């Protein structure tokens, strides 16, 4: 049974107060809180098991290497990937997508080649492609979402042409909560010889993901949203792409031999993991993913679906509040604006006084904000430990904000 009261006890920060009120943490879309097991594992790693990895032959180095490397297998299991050597560990999605841009796309794409993006991408899945546009004349093709925030897979497929080299789309929008049906997009792309990159930063947190079933070429995740440490993460890379990809960052670990006039690379995934990695961060990530799998991702998804439905009904009852993104199958993530002149920052400040933490701003989604005709929204994003009672507290705080600005 999914016992949210029990689960909340696993997260020490949830019992603290903010501004004299019990914390209602609804900023999980930005970063999630950490369970005690992750904090303990990181403390243990530093206090009992720490040394650099892949280098020493001494006891602690071997132990740290074993712990660090075991996370690769955990990530593969979590993402439904059979071969853990297709998991490149890194600091998060931004690094993963930049690796693809620099290591795979830049050496291969020419002027006029096309990259398809949806209008609701995060800047992490936009800016690296602008580098290719500015530096190499690559064309970015944008696919819009409809008025509910739904992204029609067929619209993405229709945008594919003979010059398209890559489709890079989010699996779950960090602003609209839209879940994108990525599998048909990946299938159609594969049939046309086009690569696919899926930004799984938000999706992997809220639902079971089986990358081998999705059939994409790249799938990026970020540890700090997955109840793991900041500075941890990974990207799945299909075998063919791994073989095609050039190293992006050079340094120790990613080489086999270095001489004055010659260099040979390590095998993937090490070829793409230069320098001392985030050893303890990745150890913490492995524990976080084990924790989530222990709860069961189906159970997490079911809990959050109930929360979404409850929150949707409550927020729909506020006729002075506009939710952005109304597709039926969205995640428990609500971006909204309020009638009147109240700025999202002012609203979030009032909510904060009530202990309710939400995010306000443009959420690193400039093109989506342009599309919506907005400069900022407030966003309440729920996680596996949130409750219906917290939805009620959000609504109470919103009513206060509305009264103040009415
Ligand atoms: N993609 C999406 C959809 C996100 O929500 C975020 C973080 O907010 C990112 C990418 C960036 O991830 P990271 O924090 O690992 O750089």
mmCIF file of C-alpha atoms and ligand atoms in Angstrom:
data_model
loop_
_atom_site.group_PDB
_atom_site.id
_atom_site.type_symbol
_atom_site.label_atom_id
_atom_site.label_comp_id
_atom_site.label_asym_id
_atom_site.label_seq_id
_atom_site.Cartn_x
_atom_site.Cartn_y
_atom_site.Cartn_z
ATOM 1 C CA UNK A 1 0.000 0.000 0.000
ATOM 2 C CA UNK A 2 1.188 3.527 -0.821
ATOM 3 C CA UNK A 3 1.258 5.245 2.559
ATOM 4 C CA UNK A 4 2.036 8.888 1.935
ATOM 5 C CA UNK A 5 2.236 9.672 5.664
ATOM 6 C CA UNK A 6 4.973 7.060 6.023
ATOM 7 C CA UNK A 7 6.691 8.267 2.878
ATOM 8 C CA UNK A 8 6.757 11.850 4.131
ATOM 9 C CA UNK A 9 8.684 10.681 7.187
ATOM 10 C CA UNK A 10 11.474 9.591 4.840
ATOM 11 C CA UNK A 11 12.048 13.235 3.834
ATOM 12 C CA UNK A 12 13.357 15.185 6.845
ATOM 13 C CA UNK A 13 12.932 18.630 5.280
ATOM 14 C CA UNK A 14 9.168 18.140 4.942
ATOM 15 C CA UNK A 15 8.697 18.464 8.680
ATOM 16 C CA UNK A 16 10.236 21.924 8.898
ATOM 17 C CA UNK A 17 8.404 25.206 9.021
ATOM 18 C CA UNK A 18 8.804 28.129 6.665
ATOM 19 C CA UNK A 19 7.712 31.595 7.744
ATOM 20 C CA UNK A 20 6.160 30.050 10.828
ATOM 21 C CA UNK A 21 3.996 27.680 8.783
ATOM 22 C CA UNK A 22 4.442 23.994 7.958
ATOM 23 C CA UNK A 23 6.282 23.704 4.670
ATOM 24 C CA UNK A 24 4.098 22.873 1.669
ATOM 25 C CA UNK A 25 6.700 22.058 -0.949
ATOM 26 C CA UNK A 26 5.206 22.383 -4.429
ATOM 27 C CA UNK A 27 8.356 23.220 -6.365
ATOM 28 C CA UNK A 28 9.282 19.673 -7.274
ATOM 29 C CA UNK A 29 9.452 20.566 -10.956
ATOM 30 C CA UNK A 30 12.473 22.735 -10.154
ATOM 31 C CA UNK A 31 14.108 20.265 -7.768
ATOM 32 C CA UNK A 32 12.786 17.555 -5.460
ATOM 33 C CA UNK A 33 13.597 17.004 -1.794
ATOM 34 C CA UNK A 34 15.845 14.135 -0.725
ATOM 35 C CA UNK A 35 14.921 11.104 1.365
ATOM 36 C CA UNK A 36 17.024 10.259 4.422
ATOM 37 C CA UNK A 37 18.438 7.185 2.668
ATOM 38 C CA UNK A 38 20.053 9.408 0.053
ATOM 39 C CA UNK A 39 21.422 11.811 2.659
ATOM 40 C CA UNK A 40 22.762 8.855 4.699
ATOM 41 C CA UNK A 41 24.325 7.205 1.655
ATOM 42 C CA UNK A 42 26.128 10.416 0.762
ATOM 43 C CA UNK A 43 27.311 10.956 4.329
ATOM 44 C CA UNK A 44 28.537 7.341 4.452
ATOM 45 C CA UNK A 45 30.268 7.722 1.107
ATOM 46 C CA UNK A 46 32.209 10.730 2.387
ATOM 47 C CA UNK A 47 32.823 9.485 5.908
ATOM 48 C CA UNK A 48 33.638 5.829 5.208
ATOM 49 C CA UNK A 49 33.931 5.002 1.520
ATOM 50 C CA UNK A 50 35.522 7.928 -0.250
ATOM 51 C CA UNK A 51 38.390 7.965 -2.721
ATOM 52 C CA UNK A 52 38.692 8.817 -6.394
ATOM 53 C CA UNK A 53 37.221 6.281 -8.793
ATOM 54 C CA UNK A 54 38.697 4.233 -11.663
ATOM 55 C CA UNK A 55 42.219 5.221 -10.668
ATOM 56 C CA UNK A 56 43.630 3.647 -7.563
ATOM 57 C CA UNK A 57 44.233 0.029 -6.805
ATOM 58 C CA UNK A 58 43.774 0.547 -3.090
ATOM 59 C CA UNK A 59 40.827 -0.632 -1.027
ATOM 60 C CA UNK A 60 38.906 2.647 -0.804
ATOM 61 C CA UNK A 61 39.316 3.474 -4.458
ATOM 62 C CA UNK A 62 37.991 0.051 -5.409
ATOM 63 C CA UNK A 63 35.095 0.441 -2.983
ATOM 64 C CA UNK A 64 34.195 3.933 -4.249
ATOM 65 C CA UNK A 65 34.469 2.700 -7.845
ATOM 66 C CA UNK A 66 32.191 -0.219 -7.124
ATOM 67 C CA UNK A 67 29.589 2.021 -5.451
ATOM 68 C CA UNK A 68 29.813 4.665 -8.151
ATOM 69 C CA UNK A 69 29.640 2.143 -11.002
ATOM 70 C CA UNK A 70 26.726 0.301 -9.432
ATOM 71 C CA UNK A 71 24.608 3.405 -10.079
ATOM 72 C CA UNK A 72 25.007 2.832 -13.826
ATOM 73 C CA UNK A 73 23.189 -0.481 -13.486
ATOM 74 C CA UNK A 74 20.509 1.091 -11.289
ATOM 75 C CA UNK A 75 19.895 3.829 -13.863
ATOM 76 C CA UNK A 76 19.674 1.218 -16.644
ATOM 77 C CA UNK A 77 17.130 -0.748 -14.624
ATOM 78 C CA UNK A 78 15.167 2.388 -13.741
ATOM 79 C CA UNK A 79 14.972 3.409 -17.408
ATOM 80 C CA UNK A 80 14.260 -0.065 -18.740
ATOM 81 C CA UNK A 81 17.561 -0.323 -20.616
ATOM 82 C CA UNK A 82 19.138 -3.774 -20.961
ATOM 83 C CA UNK A 83 22.738 -2.733 -21.550
ATOM 84 C CA UNK A 84 24.124 -0.455 -18.847
ATOM 85 C CA UNK A 85 27.008 0.531 -21.123
ATOM 86 C CA UNK A 86 24.496 2.692 -22.961
ATOM 87 C CA UNK A 87 24.192 4.891 -19.880
ATOM 88 C CA UNK A 88 26.565 7.857 -19.815
ATOM 89 C CA UNK A 89 26.644 9.384 -16.349
ATOM 90 C CA UNK A 90 26.877 13.153 -16.015
ATOM 91 C CA UNK A 91 25.666 16.157 -14.069
ATOM 92 C CA UNK A 92 22.142 16.242 -15.464
ATOM 93 C CA UNK A 93 20.054 16.914 -18.529
ATOM 94 C CA UNK A 94 21.813 20.110 -19.546
ATOM 95 C CA UNK A 95 25.116 18.246 -19.745
ATOM 96 C CA UNK A 96 23.482 15.272 -21.499
ATOM 97 C CA UNK A 97 21.956 17.383 -24.260
ATOM 98 C CA UNK A 98 25.153 19.383 -24.710
ATOM 99 C CA UNK A 99 27.044 16.112 -25.098
ATOM 100 C CA UNK A 100 24.695 15.153 -27.929
ATOM 101 C CA UNK A 101 24.968 18.591 -29.504
ATOM 102 C CA UNK A 102 28.770 18.777 -29.362
ATOM 103 C CA UNK A 103 29.682 15.120 -29.654
ATOM 104 C CA UNK A 104 27.133 13.857 -32.128
ATOM 105 C CA UNK A 105 25.305 16.665 -33.939
ATOM 106 C CA UNK A 106 28.004 19.298 -34.526
ATOM 107 C CA UNK A 107 30.441 17.018 -36.346
ATOM 108 C CA UNK A 108 27.646 15.576 -38.511
ATOM 109 C CA UNK A 109 25.178 18.367 -39.320
ATOM 110 C CA UNK A 110 25.577 20.751 -42.248
ATOM 111 C CA UNK A 111 23.987 24.053 -43.215
ATOM 112 C CA UNK A 112 20.340 23.470 -44.094
ATOM 113 C CA UNK A 113 19.986 20.324 -41.981
ATOM 114 C CA UNK A 114 16.965 20.493 -39.715
ATOM 115 C CA UNK A 115 16.289 19.888 -36.050
ATOM 116 C CA UNK A 116 12.655 19.628 -34.960
ATOM 117 C CA UNK A 117 11.738 20.996 -31.535
ATOM 118 C CA UNK A 118 8.382 21.478 -29.865
ATOM 119 C CA UNK A 119 7.518 24.977 -28.733
ATOM 120 C CA UNK A 120 7.349 23.816 -25.110
ATOM 121 C CA UNK A 121 10.990 22.746 -24.768
ATOM 122 C CA UNK A 122 13.112 23.818 -21.808
ATOM 123 C CA UNK A 123 16.076 26.038 -22.687
ATOM 124 C CA UNK A 124 18.321 23.027 -22.005
ATOM 125 C CA UNK A 125 16.776 21.480 -25.116
ATOM 126 C CA UNK A 126 16.814 24.694 -27.146
ATOM 127 C CA UNK A 127 20.016 26.616 -26.515
ATOM 128 C CA UNK A 128 22.448 23.840 -27.614
ATOM 129 C CA UNK A 129 20.528 23.649 -30.912
ATOM 130 C CA UNK A 130 20.779 27.418 -31.331
ATOM 131 C CA UNK A 131 24.558 26.915 -31.197
ATOM 132 C CA UNK A 132 24.231 24.731 -34.305
ATOM 133 C CA UNK A 133 21.897 27.257 -35.932
ATOM 134 C CA UNK A 134 24.252 30.175 -35.287
ATOM 135 C CA UNK A 135 27.531 28.396 -35.988
ATOM 136 C CA UNK A 136 26.615 25.925 -38.713
ATOM 137 C CA UNK A 137 23.474 27.205 -40.395
ATOM 138 C CA UNK A 138 21.328 24.362 -39.073
ATOM 139 C CA UNK A 139 17.611 25.132 -39.256
ATOM 140 C CA UNK A 140 15.368 24.768 -36.188
ATOM 141 C CA UNK A 141 11.788 23.792 -37.065
ATOM 142 C CA UNK A 142 9.217 24.436 -34.346
ATOM 143 C CA UNK A 143 6.069 22.413 -33.774
ATOM 144 C CA UNK A 144 3.303 24.153 -31.835
ATOM 145 C CA UNK A 145 1.088 22.708 -29.142
ATOM 146 C CA UNK A 146 -2.687 23.165 -29.408
ATOM 147 C CA UNK A 147 -4.764 25.392 -27.124
ATOM 148 C CA UNK A 148 -4.875 22.699 -24.428
ATOM 149 C CA UNK A 149 -1.093 22.229 -24.503
ATOM 150 C CA UNK A 150 -1.323 18.894 -26.315
ATOM 151 C CA UNK A 151 1.487 18.049 -28.738
ATOM 152 C CA UNK A 152 0.110 15.989 -31.598
ATOM 153 C CA UNK A 153 2.688 13.308 -32.516
ATOM 154 C CA UNK A 154 1.390 13.474 -36.093
ATOM 155 C CA UNK A 155 2.288 17.178 -36.264
ATOM 156 C CA UNK A 156 5.861 16.271 -35.326
ATOM 157 C CA UNK A 157 5.890 13.464 -37.886
ATOM 158 C CA UNK A 158 4.473 15.790 -40.565
ATOM 159 C CA UNK A 159 7.305 18.238 -39.874
ATOM 160 C CA UNK A 160 9.921 15.574 -40.703
ATOM 161 C CA UNK A 161 11.470 16.088 -44.123
ATOM 162 C CA UNK A 162 14.459 14.927 -46.150
ATOM 163 C CA UNK A 163 16.733 17.434 -44.380
ATOM 164 C CA UNK A 164 15.638 16.498 -40.856
ATOM 165 C CA UNK A 165 18.457 14.974 -38.826
ATOM 166 C CA UNK A 166 17.093 15.126 -35.302
ATOM 167 C CA UNK A 167 13.823 15.422 -33.413
ATOM 168 C CA UNK A 168 14.379 16.656 -29.853
ATOM 169 C CA UNK A 169 11.263 16.818 -27.685
ATOM 170 C CA UNK A 170 10.327 16.732 -24.059
ATOM 171 C CA UNK A 171 8.502 13.728 -22.626
ATOM 172 C CA UNK A 172 6.708 15.925 -20.068
ATOM 173 C CA UNK A 173 6.445 19.683 -20.205
ATOM 174 C CA UNK A 174 7.797 21.497 -17.148
ATOM 175 C CA UNK A 175 5.221 24.261 -17.628
ATOM 176 C CA UNK A 176 2.068 22.713 -19.080
ATOM 177 C CA UNK A 177 2.413 19.263 -17.539
ATOM 178 C CA UNK A 178 1.687 17.772 -20.967
ATOM 179 C CA UNK A 179 2.834 14.183 -21.360
ATOM 180 C CA UNK A 180 4.007 13.648 -24.927
ATOM 181 C CA UNK A 181 3.296 10.371 -26.702
ATOM 182 C CA UNK A 182 6.893 9.998 -27.853
ATOM 183 C CA UNK A 183 6.816 6.397 -29.069
ATOM 184 C CA UNK A 184 5.106 7.033 -32.453
ATOM 185 C CA UNK A 185 7.413 9.998 -33.001
ATOM 186 C CA UNK A 186 10.485 7.808 -32.402
ATOM 187 C CA UNK A 187 9.125 5.031 -34.630
ATOM 188 C CA UNK A 188 8.400 7.401 -37.515
ATOM 189 C CA UNK A 189 11.783 9.069 -37.113
ATOM 190 C CA UNK A 190 13.597 5.738 -37.113
ATOM 191 C CA UNK A 191 11.806 4.694 -40.323
ATOM 192 C CA UNK A 192 13.102 7.892 -41.938
ATOM 193 C CA UNK A 193 16.667 7.596 -40.572
ATOM 194 C CA UNK A 194 16.157 10.545 -38.211
ATOM 195 C CA UNK A 195 17.550 10.466 -34.672
ATOM 196 C CA UNK A 196 15.418 11.250 -31.636
ATOM 197 C CA UNK A 197 16.339 12.881 -28.341
ATOM 198 C CA UNK A 198 13.817 12.766 -25.527
ATOM 199 C CA UNK A 199 14.153 15.148 -22.606
ATOM 200 C CA UNK A 200 13.104 12.941 -19.698
ATOM 201 C CA UNK A 201 13.915 15.482 -16.962
ATOM 202 C CA UNK A 202 10.325 15.670 -15.774
ATOM 203 C CA UNK A 203 8.785 12.430 -17.056
ATOM 204 C CA UNK A 204 11.074 9.893 -15.395
ATOM 205 C CA UNK A 205 10.129 11.429 -12.046
ATOM 206 C CA UNK A 206 6.427 10.786 -12.365
ATOM 207 C CA UNK A 207 5.829 7.655 -14.407
ATOM 208 C CA UNK A 208 7.429 4.345 -15.335
ATOM 209 C CA UNK A 209 9.722 4.817 -18.329
ATOM 210 C CA UNK A 210 10.958 2.004 -20.574
ATOM 211 C CA UNK A 211 13.468 3.523 -22.940
ATOM 212 C CA UNK A 212 14.008 0.274 -24.872
ATOM 213 C CA UNK A 213 10.270 0.323 -25.640
ATOM 214 C CA UNK A 214 10.171 4.024 -26.568
ATOM 215 C CA UNK A 215 12.860 3.391 -29.167
ATOM 216 C CA UNK A 216 14.623 6.758 -28.980
ATOM 217 C CA UNK A 217 18.307 7.413 -29.622
ATOM 218 C CA UNK A 218 18.928 9.645 -26.612
ATOM 219 C CA UNK A 219 17.028 9.908 -23.327
ATOM 220 C CA UNK A 220 18.233 12.475 -20.785
ATOM 221 C CA UNK A 221 17.466 12.501 -17.070
ATOM 222 C CA UNK A 222 18.513 14.688 -14.191
ATOM 223 C CA UNK A 223 19.158 13.413 -10.672
ATOM 224 C CA UNK A 224 18.078 16.394 -8.606
ATOM 225 C CA UNK A 225 14.483 16.104 -9.785
ATOM 226 C CA UNK A 226 14.540 12.353 -9.131
ATOM 227 C CA UNK A 227 14.916 12.837 -5.357
ATOM 228 C CA UNK A 228 18.673 12.523 -5.835
ATOM 229 C CA UNK A 229 21.527 15.010 -5.431
ATOM 230 C CA UNK A 230 22.060 18.047 -7.615
ATOM 231 C CA UNK A 231 24.934 17.517 -10.028
ATOM 232 C CA UNK A 232 23.913 13.931 -10.779
ATOM 233 C CA UNK A 233 22.292 12.535 -13.894
ATOM 234 C CA UNK A 234 22.646 10.461 -17.014
ATOM 235 C CA UNK A 235 21.804 10.097 -20.654
ATOM 236 C CA UNK A 236 20.880 6.902 -22.448
ATOM 237 C CA UNK A 237 22.492 6.638 -25.878
ATOM 238 C CA UNK A 238 21.576 4.044 -28.496
ATOM 239 C CA UNK A 239 24.420 1.789 -29.613
ATOM 240 C CA UNK A 240 24.656 3.178 -33.170
ATOM 241 C CA UNK A 241 24.856 6.739 -31.863
ATOM 242 C CA UNK A 242 27.470 5.831 -29.274
ATOM 243 C CA UNK A 243 29.571 4.441 -32.099
ATOM 244 C CA UNK A 244 29.104 7.621 -34.152
ATOM 245 C CA UNK A 245 29.687 10.068 -31.336
ATOM 246 C CA UNK A 246 32.928 11.960 -30.843
ATOM 247 C CA UNK A 247 34.238 12.850 -27.402
ATOM 248 C CA UNK A 248 33.001 16.207 -26.161
ATOM 249 C CA UNK A 249 35.019 16.955 -23.040
ATOM 250 C CA UNK A 250 38.626 15.772 -22.948
ATOM 251 C CA UNK A 251 40.609 14.685 -19.903
ATOM 252 C CA UNK A 252 41.365 11.739 -17.687
ATOM 253 C CA UNK A 253 39.279 8.554 -17.736
ATOM 254 C CA UNK A 254 37.942 9.015 -21.283
ATOM 255 C CA UNK A 255 41.250 8.000 -22.910
ATOM 256 C CA UNK A 256 43.063 4.695 -23.266
ATOM 257 C CA UNK A 257 46.509 6.024 -24.187
ATOM 258 C CA UNK A 258 47.896 9.508 -24.591
ATOM 259 C CA UNK A 259 51.220 10.189 -26.303
ATOM 260 C CA UNK A 260 52.785 13.325 -27.695
ATOM 261 C CA UNK A 261 51.457 12.718 -31.190
ATOM 262 C CA UNK A 262 48.755 10.147 -30.705
ATOM 263 C CA UNK A 263 45.703 9.462 -28.598
ATOM 264 C CA UNK A 264 43.266 6.589 -28.266
ATOM 265 C CA UNK A 265 39.879 6.723 -26.598
ATOM 266 C CA UNK A 266 38.401 4.586 -23.907
ATOM 267 C CA UNK A 267 35.318 2.576 -24.849
ATOM 268 C CA UNK A 268 31.864 4.097 -24.311
ATOM 269 C CA UNK A 269 30.438 5.025 -21.886
ATOM 270 C CA UNK A 270 33.785 6.067 -20.330
ATOM 271 C CA UNK A 271 34.746 7.806 -23.563
ATOM 272 C CA UNK A 272 32.137 10.429 -22.683
ATOM 273 C CA UNK A 273 32.891 10.782 -18.973
ATOM 274 C CA UNK A 274 36.042 12.897 -18.726
ATOM 275 C CA UNK A 275 37.673 13.828 -15.459
ATOM 276 C CA UNK A 276 36.761 13.060 -11.870
ATOM 277 C CA UNK A 277 32.985 12.604 -11.900
ATOM 278 C CA UNK A 278 30.421 13.526 -9.264
ATOM 279 C CA UNK A 279 31.288 10.386 -7.327
ATOM 280 C CA UNK A 280 29.136 10.911 -4.268
ATOM 281 C CA UNK A 281 26.350 12.573 -6.239
ATOM 282 C CA UNK A 282 26.042 9.530 -8.503
ATOM 283 C CA UNK A 283 26.128 7.198 -5.497
ATOM 284 C CA UNK A 284 23.268 9.251 -4.036
ATOM 285 C CA UNK A 285 21.376 9.065 -7.317
ATOM 286 C CA UNK A 286 21.595 5.273 -7.339
ATOM 287 C CA UNK A 287 20.069 5.185 -3.860
ATOM 288 C CA UNK A 288 17.331 7.655 -4.874
ATOM 289 C CA UNK A 289 16.341 5.556 -7.881
ATOM 290 C CA UNK A 290 16.346 2.400 -5.762
ATOM 291 C CA UNK A 291 14.098 4.250 -3.320
ATOM 292 C CA UNK A 292 11.659 5.157 -6.105
ATOM 293 C CA UNK A 293 11.692 1.637 -7.510
ATOM 294 C CA UNK A 294 11.056 0.381 -3.975
ATOM 295 C CA UNK A 295 7.888 2.477 -3.864
ATOM 296 C CA UNK A 296 7.065 1.289 -7.378
ATOM 297 C CA UNK A 297 6.810 3.787 -10.208
ATOM 298 C CA UNK A 298 3.286 2.561 -11.001
ATOM 299 C CA UNK A 299 2.293 3.397 -7.418
ATOM 300 C CA UNK A 300 3.977 6.803 -7.606
ATOM 301 C CA UNK A 301 2.136 7.528 -10.856
ATOM 302 C CA UNK A 302 -1.211 6.388 -9.411
ATOM 303 C CA UNK A 303 -0.743 8.573 -6.312
ATOM 304 C CA UNK A 304 0.144 11.602 -8.395
ATOM 305 C CA UNK A 305 -2.749 11.014 -10.796
ATOM 306 C CA UNK A 306 -5.146 11.185 -7.855
ATOM 307 C CA UNK A 307 -3.454 14.358 -6.657
ATOM 308 C CA UNK A 308 -3.656 15.846 -10.143
ATOM 309 C CA UNK A 309 -7.390 15.148 -10.357
ATOM 310 C CA UNK A 310 -7.998 16.606 -6.915
ATOM 311 C CA UNK A 311 -5.894 19.695 -7.639
ATOM 312 C CA UNK A 312 -7.507 20.174 -11.030
ATOM 313 C CA UNK A 313 -10.997 20.157 -9.542
ATOM 314 C CA UNK A 314 -9.982 22.606 -6.827
ATOM 315 C CA UNK A 315 -8.161 24.976 -9.164
ATOM 316 C CA UNK A 316 -10.971 24.825 -11.733
ATOM 317 C CA UNK A 317 -13.240 26.094 -8.972
ATOM 318 C CA UNK A 318 -11.295 29.366 -8.827
ATOM 319 C CA UNK A 319 -12.814 31.379 -11.652
ATOM 320 C CA UNK A 320 -10.187 34.114 -11.320
ATOM 321 C CA UNK A 321 -7.321 31.705 -11.974
ATOM 322 C CA UNK A 322 -6.238 30.447 -15.397
ATOM 323 C CA UNK A 323 -4.384 27.142 -15.624
ATOM 324 C CA UNK A 324 -2.041 26.851 -18.614
ATOM 325 C CA UNK A 325 -2.196 23.366 -20.090
ATOM 326 C CA UNK A 326 -5.492 21.544 -19.804
ATOM 327 C CA UNK A 327 -4.916 18.257 -21.628
ATOM 328 C CA UNK A 328 -6.703 15.458 -19.740
ATOM 329 C CA UNK A 329 -3.640 13.253 -19.325
ATOM 330 C CA UNK A 330 -1.270 15.883 -17.975
ATOM 331 C CA UNK A 331 0.932 15.428 -14.914
ATOM 332 C CA UNK A 332 0.303 16.875 -11.456
ATOM 333 C CA UNK A 333 1.908 20.145 -12.466
ATOM 334 C CA UNK A 334 -0.058 23.382 -12.776
ATOM 335 C CA UNK A 335 1.143 26.676 -14.169
ATOM 336 C CA UNK A 336 -1.299 29.484 -13.687
ATOM 337 C CA UNK A 337 -1.918 33.200 -13.770
ATOM 338 C CA UNK A 338 -4.406 35.219 -11.762
ATOM 339 C CA UNK A 339 -6.856 37.826 -13.015
ATOM 340 C CA UNK A 340 -5.752 41.397 -12.507
ATOM 341 C CA UNK A 341 -2.320 42.914 -12.496
ATOM 342 C CA UNK A 342 -0.715 40.590 -9.952
ATOM 343 C CA UNK A 343 2.671 39.408 -11.160
ATOM 344 C CA UNK A 344 3.598 35.756 -10.686
ATOM 345 C CA UNK A 345 6.468 36.825 -8.424
ATOM 346 C CA UNK A 346 4.105 38.741 -6.120
ATOM 347 C CA UNK A 347 1.744 35.779 -5.937
ATOM 348 C CA UNK A 348 4.540 33.375 -5.102
ATOM 349 C CA UNK A 349 5.778 35.750 -2.390
ATOM 350 C CA UNK A 350 2.343 35.712 -0.757
ATOM 351 C CA UNK A 351 2.158 31.923 -1.019
ATOM 352 C CA UNK A 352 5.597 31.730 0.557
ATOM 353 C CA UNK A 353 4.338 33.685 3.567
ATOM 354 C CA UNK A 354 1.871 30.816 4.029
ATOM 355 C CA UNK A 355 4.670 28.263 3.791
ATOM 356 C CA UNK A 356 3.706 27.262 0.251
ATOM 357 C CA UNK A 357 6.727 26.984 -2.075
ATOM 358 C CA UNK A 358 5.961 27.384 -5.783
ATOM 359 C CA UNK A 359 8.046 28.608 -8.672
ATOM 360 C CA UNK A 360 7.361 31.851 -10.505
ATOM 361 C CA UNK A 361 8.859 33.062 -13.744
ATOM 362 C CA UNK A 362 9.264 31.874 -17.295
ATOM 363 C CA UNK A 363 10.564 28.440 -16.266
ATOM 364 C CA UNK A 364 13.361 28.473 -18.887
ATOM 365 C CA UNK A 365 10.784 28.235 -21.662
ATOM 366 C CA UNK A 366 11.029 31.480 -23.639
ATOM 367 C CA UNK A 367 9.414 30.159 -26.857
ATOM 368 C CA UNK A 368 6.493 28.681 -24.912
ATOM 369 C CA UNK A 369 5.939 31.951 -23.043
ATOM 370 C CA UNK A 370 5.894 33.763 -26.422
ATOM 371 C CA UNK A 371 3.426 31.178 -27.716
ATOM 372 C CA UNK A 372 1.167 31.667 -24.670
ATOM 373 C CA UNK A 373 1.561 35.452 -24.788
ATOM 374 C CA UNK A 374 2.767 35.493 -21.177
ATOM 375 C CA UNK A 375 5.879 36.766 -19.458
ATOM 376 C CA UNK A 376 5.589 34.595 -16.353
ATOM 377 C CA UNK A 377 3.411 32.082 -14.543
ATOM 378 C CA UNK A 378 3.298 30.560 -11.082
ATOM 379 C CA UNK A 379 3.838 26.820 -11.065
ATOM 380 C CA UNK A 380 2.748 24.319 -8.437
ATOM 381 C CA UNK A 381 4.413 20.987 -9.198
ATOM 382 C CA UNK A 382 3.633 17.948 -7.090
ATOM 383 C CA UNK A 383 5.793 14.999 -6.113
ATOM 384 C CA UNK A 384 5.445 11.565 -4.611
ATOM 385 C CA UNK A 385 5.135 12.951 -1.051
ATOM 386 C CA UNK A 386 2.480 15.603 -1.610
ATOM 387 C CA UNK A 387 -1.045 15.295 -0.249
ATOM 388 C CA UNK A 388 -4.581 16.521 -0.902
ATOM 389 C CA UNK A 389 -4.312 18.539 2.300
ATOM 390 C CA UNK A 390 -1.448 20.430 0.693
ATOM 391 C CA UNK A 391 -3.615 21.135 -2.340
ATOM 392 C CA UNK A 392 -6.125 22.700 0.053
ATOM 393 C CA UNK A 393 -3.383 24.825 1.618
ATOM 394 C CA UNK A 394 -2.325 25.983 -1.837
ATOM 395 C CA UNK A 395 -5.907 26.962 -2.631
ATOM 396 C CA UNK A 396 -6.288 28.829 0.692
ATOM 397 C CA UNK A 397 -3.084 30.739 0.013
ATOM 398 C CA UNK A 398 -4.210 31.538 -3.539
ATOM 399 C CA UNK A 399 -7.512 32.872 -2.211
ATOM 400 C CA UNK A 400 -5.588 35.152 0.104
ATOM 401 C CA UNK A 401 -3.434 36.366 -2.807
ATOM 402 C CA UNK A 402 -6.524 36.972 -4.913
ATOM 403 C CA UNK A 403 -8.222 38.928 -2.111
ATOM 404 C CA UNK A 404 -5.137 41.094 -1.705
ATOM 405 C CA UNK A 405 -4.922 41.933 -5.402
ATOM 406 C CA UNK A 406 -8.662 42.168 -6.160
HETATM 407 N N1 LIG B 1 14.468 19.888 -19.267
HETATM 408 C C1 LIG B 1 13.381 20.089 -18.508
HETATM 409 C C2 LIG B 1 12.032 19.716 -19.046
HETATM 410 C C3 LIG B 1 13.513 20.616 -17.215
HETATM 411 O O1 LIG B 1 12.427 20.816 -16.473
HETATM 412 C C4 LIG B 1 14.810 20.931 -16.742
HETATM 413 C C5 LIG B 1 15.010 21.530 -15.399
HETATM 414 O O2 LIG B 1 14.241 22.362 -14.969
HETATM 415 C C6 LIG B 1 15.909 20.705 -17.558
HETATM 416 C C7 LIG B 1 15.703 20.194 -18.819
HETATM 417 C C8 LIG B 1 17.309 21.032 -17.120
HETATM 418 O O3 LIG B 1 17.808 20.033 -16.320
HETATM 419 P P1 LIG B 1 19.118 20.251 -15.422
HETATM 420 O O4 LIG B 1 18.643 20.924 -14.186
HETATM 421 O O5 LIG B 1 19.650 18.913 -15.184
HETATM 422 O O6 LIG B 1 20.065 21.059 -16.178
#
